[in-house]
mmCIF file of C-alpha atoms and ligand atoms in Angstrom:
data_model
loop_
_atom_site.group_PDB
_atom_site.id
_atom_site.type_symbol
_atom_site.label_atom_id
_atom_site.label_comp_id
_atom_site.label_asym_id
_atom_site.label_seq_id
_atom_site.Cartn_x
_atom_site.Cartn_y
_atom_site.Cartn_z
ATOM 1 C CA MET A 1 -46.304 37.557 -60.323
ATOM 2 C CA GLY A 2 -48.732 39.105 -57.907
ATOM 3 C CA ALA A 3 -47.223 42.366 -57.311
ATOM 4 C CA GLU A 4 -46.768 45.057 -60.140
ATOM 5 C CA LEU A 5 -44.046 47.838 -60.549
ATOM 6 C CA LEU A 6 -45.255 51.363 -59.519
ATOM 7 C CA ARG A 7 -44.576 54.087 -62.205
ATOM 8 C CA PRO A 8 -44.218 57.410 -60.670
ATOM 9 C CA ARG A 9 -44.444 60.188 -63.355
ATOM 10 C CA PRO A 10 -41.406 63.020 -62.851
ATOM 11 C CA LEU A 11 -42.049 66.339 -62.229
ATOM 12 C CA PHE A 12 -40.198 69.366 -62.913
ATOM 13 C CA HIS A 13 -39.097 72.395 -61.261
ATOM 14 C CA GLU A 14 -37.609 75.600 -62.741
ATOM 15 C CA LYS A 15 -34.477 77.125 -61.249
ATOM 16 C CA ILE A 16 -32.527 79.972 -62.043
ATOM 17 C CA TRP A 17 -29.472 77.865 -62.303
ATOM 18 C CA GLY A 18 -30.998 75.158 -64.582
ATOM 19 C CA GLY A 19 -30.640 74.225 -68.146
ATOM 20 C CA GLU A 20 -32.283 72.290 -70.656
ATOM 21 C CA ARG A 21 -30.131 68.961 -70.786
ATOM 22 C CA MET A 22 -32.528 66.695 -69.397
ATOM 23 C CA ARG A 23 -34.966 67.040 -72.875
ATOM 24 C CA ARG A 24 -31.656 65.955 -74.724
ATOM 25 C CA ALA A 25 -30.341 62.932 -72.371
ATOM 26 C CA TYR A 26 -33.923 61.758 -71.673
ATOM 27 C CA GLY A 27 -36.396 63.047 -73.831
ATOM 28 C CA TYR A 28 -38.217 64.703 -70.907
ATOM 29 C CA ASP A 29 -41.062 67.382 -71.734
ATOM 30 C CA ILE A 30 -39.314 70.035 -69.712
ATOM 31 C CA PRO A 31 -41.228 73.333 -68.894
ATOM 32 C CA SER A 32 -38.449 75.612 -70.267
ATOM 33 C CA ASN A 33 -34.311 76.059 -70.729
ATOM 34 C CA HIS A 34 -34.089 76.619 -67.256
ATOM 35 C CA THR A 35 -35.256 73.150 -65.719
ATOM 36 C CA GLY A 36 -33.130 72.530 -62.635
ATOM 37 C CA GLU A 37 -34.906 69.750 -61.007
ATOM 38 C CA CYS A 38 -36.721 66.512 -62.073
ATOM 39 C CA TRP A 39 -38.318 64.933 -58.982
ATOM 40 C CA ALA A 40 -38.508 61.497 -60.450
ATOM 41 C CA ILE A 41 -39.583 59.388 -57.438
ATOM 42 C CA SER A 42 -41.240 61.946 -54.959
ATOM 43 C CA ALA A 43 -44.107 61.982 -52.470
ATOM 44 C CA HIS A 44 -43.095 65.286 -50.911
ATOM 45 C CA PRO A 45 -45.727 67.749 -50.669
ATOM 46 C CA ASN A 46 -43.671 70.233 -53.156
ATOM 47 C CA GLY A 47 -43.769 67.833 -55.820
ATOM 48 C CA ASP A 48 -45.868 64.459 -55.593
ATOM 49 C CA CYS A 49 -45.523 62.203 -58.690
ATOM 50 C CA PRO A 50 -48.820 61.525 -60.061
ATOM 51 C CA MET A 51 -48.767 57.310 -61.100
ATOM 52 C CA LEU A 52 -49.001 55.806 -64.289
ATOM 53 C CA GLY A 53 -50.393 52.434 -65.083
ATOM 54 C CA SER A 54 -52.845 50.611 -62.947
ATOM 55 C CA TRP A 55 -52.560 53.423 -60.365
ATOM 56 C CA GLU A 56 -53.427 56.107 -62.467
ATOM 57 C CA GLY A 57 -55.548 58.869 -60.579
ATOM 58 C CA GLN A 58 -53.256 58.289 -57.464
ATOM 59 C CA THR A 59 -49.910 59.826 -56.443
ATOM 60 C CA LEU A 60 -46.998 58.434 -54.838
ATOM 61 C CA GLY A 61 -48.272 60.219 -51.512
ATOM 62 C CA SER A 62 -51.765 59.175 -51.737
ATOM 63 C CA LEU A 63 -50.425 55.468 -52.089
ATOM 64 C CA TRP A 64 -48.082 55.692 -49.429
ATOM 65 C CA ARG A 65 -51.027 57.193 -47.011
ATOM 66 C CA GLY A 66 -53.498 54.581 -48.350
ATOM 67 C CA HIS A 67 -51.996 51.436 -49.384
ATOM 68 C CA ARG A 68 -49.193 51.224 -46.983
ATOM 69 C CA GLU A 69 -49.050 47.347 -47.961
ATOM 70 C CA LEU A 70 -47.388 48.211 -51.105
ATOM 71 C CA PHE A 71 -44.340 49.457 -48.656
ATOM 72 C CA GLY A 72 -44.502 46.621 -46.310
ATOM 73 C CA GLY A 73 -46.338 48.399 -43.906
ATOM 74 C CA LEU A 74 -43.123 50.545 -43.306
ATOM 75 C CA GLU A 75 -43.804 53.306 -40.617
ATOM 76 C CA GLY A 76 -43.539 57.089 -40.755
ATOM 77 C CA GLU A 77 -45.832 60.230 -41.910
ATOM 78 C CA SER A 78 -43.739 60.343 -45.320
ATOM 79 C CA PHE A 79 -42.501 58.248 -47.822
ATOM 80 C CA PRO A 80 -38.846 58.187 -46.699
ATOM 81 C CA LEU A 81 -36.803 58.987 -49.985
ATOM 82 C CA LEU A 82 -36.730 61.275 -52.653
ATOM 83 C CA ILE A 83 -35.084 60.788 -55.726
ATOM 84 C CA LYS A 84 -33.996 63.678 -58.241
ATOM 85 C CA ILE A 85 -31.938 64.590 -61.414
ATOM 86 C CA LEU A 86 -30.431 67.922 -61.342
ATOM 87 C CA ASP A 87 -29.147 69.674 -64.075
ATOM 88 C CA ALA A 88 -27.052 72.530 -62.886
ATOM 89 C CA ARG A 89 -26.064 75.053 -66.058
ATOM 90 C CA GLU A 90 -24.955 77.463 -63.481
ATOM 91 C CA ASP A 91 -23.431 77.030 -59.638
ATOM 92 C CA LEU A 92 -25.785 76.353 -57.205
ATOM 93 C CA SER A 93 -25.492 77.954 -53.872
ATOM 94 C CA VAL A 94 -23.190 76.606 -51.277
ATOM 95 C CA GLN A 95 -25.098 74.935 -48.530
ATOM 96 C CA VAL A 96 -25.382 72.584 -45.484
ATOM 97 C CA HIS A 97 -28.241 70.529 -44.017
ATOM 98 C CA PRO A 98 -28.735 69.839 -40.329
ATOM 99 C CA ASP A 99 -29.214 66.528 -38.816
ATOM 100 C CA ASP A 100 -32.419 64.950 -37.671
ATOM 101 C CA GLU A 101 -31.631 66.327 -34.176
ATOM 102 C CA TYR A 102 -30.917 69.958 -35.040
ATOM 103 C CA ALA A 103 -34.013 69.975 -37.489
ATOM 104 C CA ALA A 104 -36.312 68.557 -35.041
ATOM 105 C CA ALA A 105 -35.207 71.372 -32.278
ATOM 106 C CA HIS A 106 -34.844 74.492 -34.852
ATOM 107 C CA GLU A 107 -37.039 73.475 -37.764
ATOM 108 C CA HIS A 108 -40.441 72.960 -36.260
ATOM 109 C CA GLY A 109 -39.793 69.140 -36.083
ATOM 110 C CA SER A 110 -38.597 68.519 -39.492
ATOM 111 C CA LEU A 111 -36.246 65.824 -40.460
ATOM 112 C CA GLY A 112 -32.629 66.653 -41.179
ATOM 113 C CA LYS A 113 -31.375 65.757 -44.592
ATOM 114 C CA THR A 114 -28.794 62.971 -45.709
ATOM 115 C CA GLU A 115 -28.338 63.037 -49.416
ATOM 116 C CA CYS A 116 -25.946 61.512 -52.142
ATOM 117 C CA TRP A 117 -24.829 62.108 -55.532
ATOM 118 C CA TYR A 118 -24.262 60.046 -58.310
ATOM 119 C CA VAL A 119 -22.812 62.189 -61.591
ATOM 120 C CA LEU A 120 -24.616 61.193 -64.506
ATOM 121 C CA ASP A 121 -22.655 63.696 -67.042
ATOM 122 C CA CYS A 122 -20.300 66.741 -66.609
ATOM 123 C CA GLU A 123 -18.247 68.830 -68.805
ATOM 124 C CA PRO A 124 -14.713 68.396 -68.838
ATOM 125 C CA GLY A 125 -12.994 70.351 -65.919
ATOM 126 C CA SER A 126 -16.314 70.302 -63.658
ATOM 127 C CA THR A 127 -15.885 70.319 -60.009
ATOM 128 C CA ILE A 128 -18.184 70.291 -57.125
ATOM 129 C CA ILE A 129 -17.632 71.924 -53.371
ATOM 130 C CA ILE A 130 -17.475 69.017 -50.854
ATOM 131 C CA GLY A 131 -15.970 70.113 -47.035
ATOM 132 C CA HIS A 132 -13.949 72.714 -46.215
ATOM 133 C CA ASN A 133 -10.307 73.377 -45.049
ATOM 134 C CA CYS A 134 -10.783 74.770 -41.428
ATOM 135 C CA ALA A 135 -9.523 72.793 -38.432
ATOM 136 C CA THR A 136 -11.700 74.576 -35.843
ATOM 137 C CA ARG A 137 -15.022 76.314 -35.701
ATOM 138 C CA GLU A 138 -13.351 79.306 -34.843
ATOM 139 C CA GLU A 139 -10.938 79.261 -37.941
ATOM 140 C CA LEU A 140 -14.253 79.080 -39.839
ATOM 141 C CA ARG A 141 -15.994 81.676 -38.393
ATOM 142 C CA ALA A 142 -12.844 83.816 -38.931
ATOM 143 C CA MET A 143 -12.492 83.064 -42.469
ATOM 144 C CA VAL A 144 -16.397 83.435 -43.359
ATOM 145 C CA GLU A 145 -16.093 86.842 -41.496
ATOM 146 C CA ALA A 146 -13.168 87.760 -43.827
ATOM 147 C CA GLY A 147 -14.768 86.790 -46.680
ATOM 148 C CA ARG A 148 -11.948 83.988 -47.670
ATOM 149 C CA TRP A 149 -14.373 81.950 -49.386
ATOM 150 C CA GLN A 150 -11.993 80.470 -52.046
ATOM 151 C CA GLU A 151 -9.387 79.253 -49.427
ATOM 152 C CA LEU A 152 -12.335 77.952 -47.144
ATOM 153 C CA LEU A 153 -14.223 75.790 -49.362
ATOM 154 C CA ARG A 154 -12.683 72.417 -50.652
ATOM 155 C CA GLU A 155 -13.381 71.969 -54.338
ATOM 156 C CA VAL A 156 -12.476 68.889 -55.961
ATOM 157 C CA PRO A 157 -12.729 67.602 -59.840
ATOM 158 C CA ILE A 158 -15.259 65.274 -60.680
ATOM 159 C CA ARG A 159 -15.924 62.701 -63.691
ATOM 160 C CA GLN A 160 -18.962 61.082 -65.107
ATOM 161 C CA GLY A 161 -19.934 58.266 -62.467
ATOM 162 C CA ASP A 162 -18.342 59.695 -59.457
ATOM 163 C CA PHE A 163 -20.320 59.138 -56.143
ATOM 164 C CA PHE A 164 -20.716 61.606 -53.222
ATOM 165 C CA GLN A 165 -22.255 60.943 -49.985
ATOM 166 C CA ILE A 166 -23.286 64.174 -48.516
ATOM 167 C CA ASP A 167 -23.873 63.891 -44.626
ATOM 168 C CA PRO A 168 -25.680 66.502 -42.541
ATOM 169 C CA GLY A 169 -23.266 69.144 -41.648
ATOM 170 C CA CYS A 170 -21.077 68.687 -44.848
ATOM 171 C CA ILE A 171 -20.707 71.901 -46.660
ATOM 172 C CA HIS A 172 -21.493 71.231 -50.506
ATOM 173 C CA ALA A 173 -22.494 72.521 -53.711
ATOM 174 C CA ILE A 174 -23.055 71.432 -57.119
ATOM 175 C CA LYS A 175 -21.062 73.629 -59.918
ATOM 176 C CA GLY A 176 -22.171 74.442 -63.481
ATOM 177 C CA GLY A 177 -21.949 71.710 -65.960
ATOM 178 C CA THR A 178 -23.023 68.753 -63.879
ATOM 179 C CA MET A 179 -26.098 66.552 -64.212
ATOM 180 C CA ILE A 180 -26.560 64.250 -61.129
ATOM 181 C CA LEU A 181 -29.016 61.898 -59.701
ATOM 182 C CA GLU A 182 -29.620 62.468 -56.199
ATOM 183 C CA THR A 183 -30.905 59.959 -53.624
ATOM 184 C CA GLN A 184 -31.825 61.679 -50.385
ATOM 185 C CA GLN A 185 -34.071 61.667 -47.243
ATOM 186 C CA SER A 186 -37.416 63.427 -47.975
ATOM 187 C CA SER A 187 -36.638 66.550 -46.438
ATOM 188 C CA ASP A 188 -35.999 70.282 -47.582
ATOM 189 C CA VAL A 189 -34.142 71.884 -44.673
ATOM 190 C CA THR A 190 -31.342 73.761 -46.243
ATOM 191 C CA TYR A 191 -29.001 76.640 -45.070
ATOM 192 C CA ARG A 192 -27.672 78.668 -47.599
ATOM 193 C CA PHE A 193 -23.839 79.277 -46.639
ATOM 194 C CA TYR A 194 -22.539 81.244 -49.512
ATOM 195 C CA ASP A 195 -23.845 82.632 -52.728
ATOM 196 C CA TYR A 196 -20.906 83.746 -54.744
ATOM 197 C CA GLY A 197 -22.085 87.374 -54.046
ATOM 198 C CA ARG A 198 -25.064 86.989 -56.927
ATOM 199 C CA LEU A 199 -27.959 88.677 -57.150
ATOM 200 C CA GLU A 200 -31.573 87.601 -57.768
ATOM 201 C CA ASN A 201 -34.083 90.263 -58.975
ATOM 202 C CA GLY A 202 -31.396 92.981 -57.993
ATOM 203 C CA ARG A 203 -30.813 91.635 -54.537
ATOM 204 C CA PRO A 204 -28.803 88.784 -52.792
ATOM 205 C CA ARG A 205 -30.780 85.986 -51.723
ATOM 206 C CA PRO A 206 -30.979 85.446 -48.114
ATOM 207 C CA LEU A 207 -28.056 83.269 -46.492
ATOM 208 C CA HIS A 208 -27.901 81.483 -43.141
ATOM 209 C CA ILE A 209 -24.565 81.843 -41.540
ATOM 210 C CA GLU A 210 -25.277 81.229 -38.293
ATOM 211 C CA GLN A 211 -27.323 78.063 -38.924
ATOM 212 C CA SER A 212 -24.494 76.976 -41.352
ATOM 213 C CA LEU A 213 -21.552 77.573 -38.598
ATOM 214 C CA ALA A 214 -23.802 75.607 -35.903
ATOM 215 C CA VAL A 215 -24.388 72.371 -38.109
ATOM 216 C CA ALA A 216 -21.249 72.271 -40.122
ATOM 217 C CA THR A 217 -18.846 69.627 -39.269
ATOM 218 C CA VAL A 218 -15.399 70.664 -38.165
ATOM 219 C CA PRO A 219 -12.994 69.476 -39.202
ATOM 220 C CA PHE A 220 -14.127 68.182 -42.248
ATOM 221 C CA VAL A 221 -13.483 64.203 -42.768
ATOM 222 C CA PRO A 222 -13.924 62.997 -46.642
ATOM 223 C CA HIS A 223 -15.944 59.760 -46.831
ATOM 224 C CA GLU A 224 -13.959 56.661 -47.618
ATOM 225 C CA PRO A 225 -15.406 55.197 -50.958
ATOM 226 C CA GLU A 226 -16.829 51.880 -50.057
ATOM 227 C CA ARG A 227 -17.979 50.479 -53.361
ATOM 228 C CA GLU A 228 -18.254 46.828 -53.297
ATOM 229 C CA THR A 229 -19.058 45.094 -56.727
ATOM 230 C CA ARG A 230 -20.583 41.737 -57.368
ATOM 231 C CA ARG A 231 -21.440 40.009 -60.671
ATOM 232 C CA VAL A 232 -24.907 38.709 -61.252
ATOM 233 C CA SER A 233 -25.082 36.729 -64.257
ATOM 234 C CA GLY A 234 -25.368 39.684 -67.066
ATOM 235 C CA ALA A 235 -25.140 42.580 -64.506
ATOM 236 C CA GLU A 236 -22.161 44.179 -62.365
ATOM 237 C CA VAL A 237 -23.708 45.515 -59.427
ATOM 238 C CA THR A 238 -21.853 47.846 -57.086
ATOM 239 C CA ARG A 239 -23.004 48.978 -53.666
ATOM 240 C CA LEU A 240 -22.206 52.865 -53.754
ATOM 241 C CA VAL A 241 -23.425 53.445 -50.107
ATOM 242 C CA ARG A 242 -25.027 52.070 -47.088
ATOM 243 C CA CYS A 243 -26.067 54.550 -44.428
ATOM 244 C CA LYS A 244 -28.872 54.886 -41.654
ATOM 245 C CA TYR A 245 -31.484 56.302 -44.199
ATOM 246 C CA TYR A 246 -30.589 54.397 -47.474
ATOM 247 C CA SER A 247 -28.428 52.148 -49.468
ATOM 248 C CA VAL A 248 -27.686 52.926 -52.924
ATOM 249 C CA TYR A 249 -26.672 50.457 -55.767
ATOM 250 C CA HIS A 250 -25.253 50.864 -59.459
ATOM 251 C CA ALA A 251 -25.850 48.118 -61.950
ATOM 252 C CA ALA A 252 -24.669 47.744 -65.584
ATOM 253 C CA LEU A 253 -26.686 45.467 -67.304
ATOM 254 C CA ASP A 254 -25.529 43.829 -70.652
ATOM 255 C CA GLY A 255 -27.438 40.797 -71.397
ATOM 256 C CA ALA A 256 -29.782 39.438 -68.828
ATOM 257 C CA ALA A 257 -29.962 38.963 -65.232
ATOM 258 C CA LYS A 258 -32.557 38.777 -62.280
ATOM 259 C CA LEU A 259 -32.175 41.548 -59.554
ATOM 260 C CA GLY A 260 -33.919 42.163 -56.101
ATOM 261 C CA TRP A 261 -33.752 43.103 -52.748
ATOM 262 C CA ASP A 262 -35.806 41.867 -49.770
ATOM 263 C CA ARG A 263 -36.914 45.252 -48.538
ATOM 264 C CA PRO A 264 -40.323 47.390 -48.067
ATOM 265 C CA PHE A 265 -39.854 48.538 -51.786
ATOM 266 C CA VAL A 266 -36.868 49.526 -54.220
ATOM 267 C CA ASP A 267 -36.459 52.695 -56.254
ATOM 268 C CA VAL A 268 -35.073 51.954 -59.816
ATOM 269 C CA SER A 269 -33.822 54.533 -62.036
ATOM 270 C CA VAL A 270 -32.711 53.635 -65.703
ATOM 271 C CA ILE A 271 -29.990 56.354 -66.209
ATOM 272 C CA SER A 272 -28.500 55.124 -69.832
ATOM 273 C CA GLY A 273 -29.584 52.619 -72.273
ATOM 274 C CA ASP A 274 -32.664 50.550 -72.607
ATOM 275 C CA GLY A 275 -34.036 47.254 -72.129
ATOM 276 C CA GLU A 276 -37.060 45.439 -70.184
ATOM 277 C CA ILE A 277 -38.110 44.955 -66.712
ATOM 278 C CA ASP A 278 -40.532 41.948 -66.462
ATOM 279 C CA GLY A 279 -41.828 42.800 -69.992
ATOM 280 C CA LEU A 280 -42.030 46.424 -69.426
ATOM 281 C CA GLU A 281 -39.911 48.420 -71.964
ATOM 282 C CA VAL A 282 -37.542 51.143 -70.142
ATOM 283 C CA ARG A 283 -35.183 53.356 -71.286
ATOM 284 C CA ALA A 284 -32.828 56.336 -69.836
ATOM 285 C CA GLY A 285 -34.976 58.541 -67.603
ATOM 286 C CA ASP A 286 -37.483 56.028 -66.547
ATOM 287 C CA HIS A 287 -38.186 55.497 -63.049
ATOM 288 C CA LEU A 288 -40.015 52.839 -61.113
ATOM 289 C CA VAL A 289 -40.671 51.489 -57.529
ATOM 290 C CA ALA A 290 -40.717 47.723 -57.027
ATOM 291 C CA PRO A 291 -43.333 47.264 -54.179
ATOM 292 C CA ALA A 292 -42.880 45.260 -51.028
ATOM 293 C CA GLY A 293 -42.711 41.374 -51.872
ATOM 294 C CA TYR A 294 -42.168 42.031 -55.662
ATOM 295 C CA GLY A 295 -38.938 39.701 -55.614
ATOM 296 C CA GLU A 296 -36.641 39.759 -58.320
ATOM 297 C CA MET A 297 -36.816 41.733 -61.225
ATOM 298 C CA ASP A 298 -36.087 39.843 -64.529
ATOM 299 C CA MET A 299 -33.905 42.396 -66.629
ATOM 300 C CA HIS A 300 -32.973 42.562 -70.063
ATOM 301 C CA GLY A 301 -31.087 44.726 -72.406
ATOM 302 C CA LYS A 302 -27.925 47.025 -72.326
ATOM 303 C CA MET A 303 -28.605 49.754 -69.500
ATOM 304 C CA GLU A 304 -27.276 51.150 -66.259
ATOM 305 C CA LEU A 305 -29.616 51.722 -63.152
ATOM 306 C CA ILE A 306 -29.338 53.283 -59.935
ATOM 307 C CA PHE A 307 -31.449 51.238 -57.372
ATOM 308 C CA SER A 308 -31.963 52.643 -53.780
ATOM 309 C CA HIS A 309 -34.134 51.258 -50.541
ATOM 310 C CA VAL A 310 -34.263 52.255 -47.039
HETATM 311 ZN ZN1 ZN B 401 -28.089 69.556 -50.278
#
């Protein structure tokens, strides 16, 4: 095989709401017990992963700029996807993202943000916030002004293995006790809608109520789950979502299977267990990118993986 798997090295971001679970779960050398985010496959300027292996010395961003052939000559200024693991010990603020059109007009030409979450682990009784309970934008505004947050936010119980697509305009928050793998558009325009009245260094963090009310989808319509499962020899492969920006799959491997997608590149994250991919030993917490033309990955072992492609 000519092409070689790309090996980005994860970067970590400390957050007030973060924890230390990523050390236990994946053996990561995290900077502190408040580590909220692992940027596992990222070429974003706020965390551009250095490459391991034969591309050592480069970053994913420099490969994107200088070796576009690795990504099938895909067009665009930035590598389109960002894969993160989030460890929320505390609740994250309730937020909403604009779509491309609103972001282009109001955020200096930025992209909007569509994201999705695969629940890696959560404590019993964990919930997330996804959507709201208002029928009209007037009602939403009135409830915000009256501070009736409990009634207005739609909070749902979660379990390990759940998956949520978060479209632009969807009000959302990860709550404490939850670790997720996030696949998202490589963008960072976030409007903070509600922060539980918390203080940071004695002051509330800024909110973006007007922007949130402008971009929120009203009424909220839950995504129909679209799981579609197929058996590929030793693996059960489930497509979790297919949208304008990405497709995301979960694979449970027990034995051997050849898996591949004929796409400009494929992101690979091992989320549990261990095994081999084309002779490379991998275990939970490892992340790879199969470049353009790589073909099928020959996998062995007992592990779960998340794949994504544009
Ligand atoms: Zn978000």
